[in-house]
C-alpha cells in the first residue's frame, strides 16, 4: 500500500489572504480555498490515485523507494516521488515519468501534476 503524505499548501495562502484589509472577504476566500484543497484530497483518496500511479510506474520499470507525497494548492498540484537512484534521473526519464503521471491523473479527472523527484535516503 502506498504511503501517502498530503501537505496542504493553504498555509501560504492563509498569510496572503489574512493580511488583506477586508477580513470578511479574506476569511471567505480562505474557506473557499480550503474547500477546494479538501475536494482534491478526497478525490485522490477516492480514486486511489497513488496506487494507480505506483502501478503505472512499475509497469514501465520505475520503482519507488517509499511513497508518494502531495502538495496541493487550488491552482497547482505537486507530486513528490521518492527514489533510491535519483542520480540516474536524467531529463528523458523525468519526462517519461511526467508523461505517465499526467496520463494516470487525466484518467482519474485531475489536472496535470508537477513532479518533484527526491532522494529517498534524505526524506
PDB file of C-alpha atoms in Angstrom:
ATOM      1  CA  UNK A   1       0.000   0.000   0.000  1.00  0.00           C
ATOM      2  CA  UNK A   2       1.359   3.379  -0.894  1.00  0.00           C
ATOM      3  CA  UNK A   3       2.484   5.717   1.773  1.00  0.00           C
ATOM      4  CA  UNK A   4       0.688   8.962   1.191  1.00  0.00           C
ATOM      5  CA  UNK A   5       1.628  12.331   2.562  1.00  0.00           C
ATOM      6  CA  UNK A   6      -0.729  15.158   1.893  1.00  0.00           C
ATOM      7  CA  UNK A   7       0.780  18.504   2.536  1.00  0.00           C
ATOM      8  CA  UNK A   8      -1.731  21.283   2.329  1.00  0.00           C
ATOM      9  CA  UNK A   9      -0.373  24.379   0.645  1.00  0.00           C
ATOM     10  CA  UNK A  10      -3.023  26.559   2.146  1.00  0.00           C
ATOM     11  CA  UNK A  11      -0.809  27.905   4.949  1.00  0.00           C
ATOM     12  CA  UNK A  12       0.979  30.128   2.438  1.00  0.00           C
ATOM     13  CA  UNK A  13      -2.342  31.208   1.023  1.00  0.00           C
ATOM     14  CA  UNK A  14      -3.658  31.914   4.522  1.00  0.00           C
ATOM     15  CA  UNK A  15      -0.997  34.504   5.172  1.00  0.00           C
ATOM     16  CA  UNK A  16      -1.718  36.244   1.896  1.00  0.00           C
ATOM     17  CA  UNK A  17      -5.478  36.434   2.458  1.00  0.00           C
ATOM     18  CA  UNK A  18      -5.430  37.301   6.154  1.00  0.00           C
ATOM     19  CA  UNK A  19      -3.054  40.184   5.522  1.00  0.00           C
ATOM     20  CA  UNK A  20      -5.578  41.830   3.237  1.00  0.00           C
ATOM     21  CA  UNK A  21      -7.576  44.764   4.619  1.00  0.00           C
ATOM     22  CA  UNK A  22     -11.021  43.182   4.454  1.00  0.00           C
ATOM     23  CA  UNK A  23     -11.029  40.291   6.951  1.00  0.00           C
ATOM     24  CA  UNK A  24     -14.542  39.117   5.993  1.00  0.00           C
ATOM     25  CA  UNK A  25     -13.603  38.759   2.337  1.00  0.00           C
ATOM     26  CA  UNK A  26     -10.287  37.175   3.353  1.00  0.00           C
ATOM     27  CA  UNK A  27     -11.986  34.609   5.553  1.00  0.00           C
ATOM     28  CA  UNK A  28     -14.477  33.750   2.809  1.00  0.00           C
ATOM     29  CA  UNK A  29     -11.643  33.373   0.303  1.00  0.00           C
ATOM     30  CA  UNK A  30      -9.701  31.233   2.753  1.00  0.00           C
ATOM     31  CA  UNK A  31     -12.703  28.974   3.339  1.00  0.00           C
ATOM     32  CA  UNK A  32     -13.208  28.581  -0.397  1.00  0.00           C
ATOM     33  CA  UNK A  33      -9.551  27.664  -0.904  1.00  0.00           C
ATOM     34  CA  UNK A  34      -9.643  25.127   1.926  1.00  0.00           C
ATOM     35  CA  UNK A  35     -12.753  23.551   0.409  1.00  0.00           C
ATOM     36  CA  UNK A  36     -11.026  23.252  -2.967  1.00  0.00           C
ATOM     37  CA  UNK A  37      -7.955  21.632  -1.376  1.00  0.00           C
ATOM     38  CA  UNK A  38     -10.181  19.249   0.631  1.00  0.00           C
ATOM     39  CA  UNK A  39     -12.037  18.293  -2.560  1.00  0.00           C
ATOM     40  CA  UNK A  40      -8.767  17.453  -4.324  1.00  0.00           C
ATOM     41  CA  UNK A  41      -7.609  15.470  -1.270  1.00  0.00           C
ATOM     42  CA  UNK A  42     -10.846  13.465  -1.230  1.00  0.00           C
ATOM     43  CA  UNK A  43     -10.587  12.811  -4.964  1.00  0.00           C
ATOM     44  CA  UNK A  44      -7.013  11.488  -4.521  1.00  0.00           C
ATOM     45  CA  UNK A  45      -8.276   9.057  -1.894  1.00  0.00           C
ATOM     46  CA  UNK A  46     -11.475   8.030  -3.708  1.00  0.00           C
ATOM     47  CA  UNK A  47      -9.713   7.315  -6.996  1.00  0.00           C
ATOM     48  CA  UNK A  48      -6.812   5.515  -5.303  1.00  0.00           C
ATOM     49  CA  UNK A  49      -4.573   7.754  -7.373  1.00  0.00           C
ATOM     50  CA  UNK A  50      -1.364   6.853  -5.533  1.00  0.00           C
ATOM     51  CA  UNK A  51      -1.794   3.131  -6.093  1.00  0.00           C
ATOM     52  CA  UNK A  52      -2.591   3.692  -9.758  1.00  0.00           C
ATOM     53  CA  UNK A  53       0.475   5.886 -10.230  1.00  0.00           C
ATOM     54  CA  UNK A  54       2.716   3.346  -8.497  1.00  0.00           C
ATOM     55  CA  UNK A  55       1.327   0.524 -10.664  1.00  0.00           C
ATOM     56  CA  UNK A  56       1.832   2.535 -13.864  1.00  0.00           C
ATOM     57  CA  UNK A  57       5.396   3.443 -12.891  1.00  0.00           C
ATOM     58  CA  UNK A  58       6.155  -0.204 -12.010  1.00  0.00           C
ATOM     59  CA  UNK A  59       4.750  -1.358 -15.363  1.00  0.00           C
ATOM     60  CA  UNK A  60       7.278   0.923 -17.067  1.00  0.00           C
ATOM     61  CA  UNK A  61      10.257  -0.168 -14.973  1.00  0.00           C
ATOM     62  CA  UNK A  62      10.277   2.560 -12.315  1.00  0.00           C
ATOM     63  CA  UNK A  63      10.362   1.568  -8.669  1.00  0.00           C
ATOM     64  CA  UNK A  64       9.707   3.969  -5.832  1.00  0.00           C
ATOM     65  CA  UNK A  65      11.668   3.647  -2.605  1.00  0.00           C
ATOM     66  CA  UNK A  66       8.866   4.835  -0.434  1.00  0.00           C
ATOM     67  CA  UNK A  67       5.652   6.567  -1.067  1.00  0.00           C
ATOM     68  CA  UNK A  68       4.207   9.465  -2.895  1.00  0.00           C
ATOM     69  CA  UNK A  69       3.867  12.893  -1.364  1.00  0.00           C
ATOM     70  CA  UNK A  70       1.397  15.539  -2.453  1.00  0.00           C
ATOM     71  CA  UNK A  71       1.463  19.297  -2.088  1.00  0.00           C
ATOM     72  CA  UNK A  72      -1.931  20.632  -3.057  1.00  0.00           C
ATOM     73  CA  UNK A  73      -2.873  24.201  -3.869  1.00  0.00           C
ATOM     74  CA  UNK A  74      -6.150  25.079  -5.562  1.00  0.00           C
ATOM     75  CA  UNK A  75      -4.293  26.109  -8.719  1.00  0.00           C
ATOM     76  CA  UNK A  76      -1.256  23.807  -8.553  1.00  0.00           C
ATOM     77  CA  UNK A  77      -0.655  20.172  -7.642  1.00  0.00           C
ATOM     78  CA  UNK A  78       2.798  18.766  -6.964  1.00  0.00           C
ATOM     79  CA  UNK A  79       3.628  15.110  -6.521  1.00  0.00           C
ATOM     80  CA  UNK A  80       6.867  14.072  -4.823  1.00  0.00           C
ATOM     81  CA  UNK A  81       8.312  10.702  -5.741  1.00  0.00           C
ATOM     82  CA  UNK A  82      10.922   9.126  -3.501  1.00  0.00           C
ATOM     83  CA  UNK A  83      13.523   7.042  -5.352  1.00  0.00           C
ATOM     84  CA  UNK A  84      16.855   5.449  -4.446  1.00  0.00           C
ATOM     85  CA  UNK A  85      18.602   6.185  -7.728  1.00  0.00           C
ATOM     86  CA  UNK A  86      17.868   9.898  -8.026  1.00  0.00           C
ATOM     87  CA  UNK A  87      21.326  10.448  -9.546  1.00  0.00           C
ATOM     88  CA  UNK A  88      20.311   8.346 -12.562  1.00  0.00           C
ATOM     89  CA  UNK A  89      17.296  10.524 -13.285  1.00  0.00           C
ATOM     90  CA  UNK A  90      18.174  12.319 -16.496  1.00  0.00           C
ATOM     91  CA  UNK A  91      15.835  14.519 -18.488  1.00  0.00           C
ATOM     92  CA  UNK A  92      14.475  11.694 -20.640  1.00  0.00           C
ATOM     93  CA  UNK A  93      13.490   9.566 -17.615  1.00  0.00           C
ATOM     94  CA  UNK A  94      11.945  12.549 -15.826  1.00  0.00           C
ATOM     95  CA  UNK A  95       9.920  13.401 -18.945  1.00  0.00           C
ATOM     96  CA  UNK A  96       8.763   9.779 -19.228  1.00  0.00           C
ATOM     97  CA  UNK A  97       7.697   9.747 -15.559  1.00  0.00           C
ATOM     98  CA  UNK A  98       5.906  13.093 -16.000  1.00  0.00           C
ATOM     99  CA  UNK A  99       4.015  11.727 -19.011  1.00  0.00           C
ATOM    100  CA  UNK A 100       2.995   8.557 -17.142  1.00  0.00           C
ATOM    101  CA  UNK A 101       1.725  10.573 -14.176  1.00  0.00           C
ATOM    102  CA  UNK A 102      -0.099  13.021 -16.438  1.00  0.00           C
ATOM    103  CA  UNK A 103      -1.841  10.088 -18.154  1.00  0.00           C
ATOM    104  CA  UNK A 104      -2.947   8.490 -14.873  1.00  0.00           C
ATOM    105  CA  UNK A 105      -4.029  11.866 -13.490  1.00  0.00           C
ATOM    106  CA  UNK A 106      -6.133  12.653 -16.574  1.00  0.00           C
ATOM    107  CA  UNK A 107      -7.746   9.197 -16.484  1.00  0.00           C
ATOM    108  CA  UNK A 108      -8.857   9.983 -12.922  1.00  0.00           C
ATOM    109  CA  UNK A 109     -10.147  13.522 -13.500  1.00  0.00           C
ATOM    110  CA  UNK A 110      -7.114  15.519 -12.349  1.00  0.00           C
ATOM    111  CA  UNK A 111      -5.179  18.275 -13.984  1.00  0.00           C
ATOM    112  CA  UNK A 112      -1.510  17.694 -14.554  1.00  0.00           C
ATOM    113  CA  UNK A 113       0.784  17.338 -11.549  1.00  0.00           C
ATOM    114  CA  UNK A 114       4.227  18.853 -11.395  1.00  0.00           C
ATOM    115  CA  UNK A 115       6.683  16.190 -10.295  1.00  0.00           C
ATOM    116  CA  UNK A 116       9.413  16.513  -7.712  1.00  0.00           C
ATOM    117  CA  UNK A 117      11.771  13.529  -7.647  1.00  0.00           C
ATOM    118  CA  UNK A 118      13.509  13.250  -4.301  1.00  0.00           C
ATOM    119  CA  UNK A 119      16.249  11.054  -2.895  1.00  0.00           C
ATOM    120  CA  UNK A 120      14.613   8.530  -0.566  1.00  0.00           C
ATOM    121  CA  UNK A 121      17.675   8.439   1.663  1.00  0.00           C
ATOM    122  CA  UNK A 122      17.178  12.111   2.527  1.00  0.00           C
ATOM    123  CA  UNK A 123      13.433  12.028   3.264  1.00  0.00           C
TER     124      UNK A 123
END
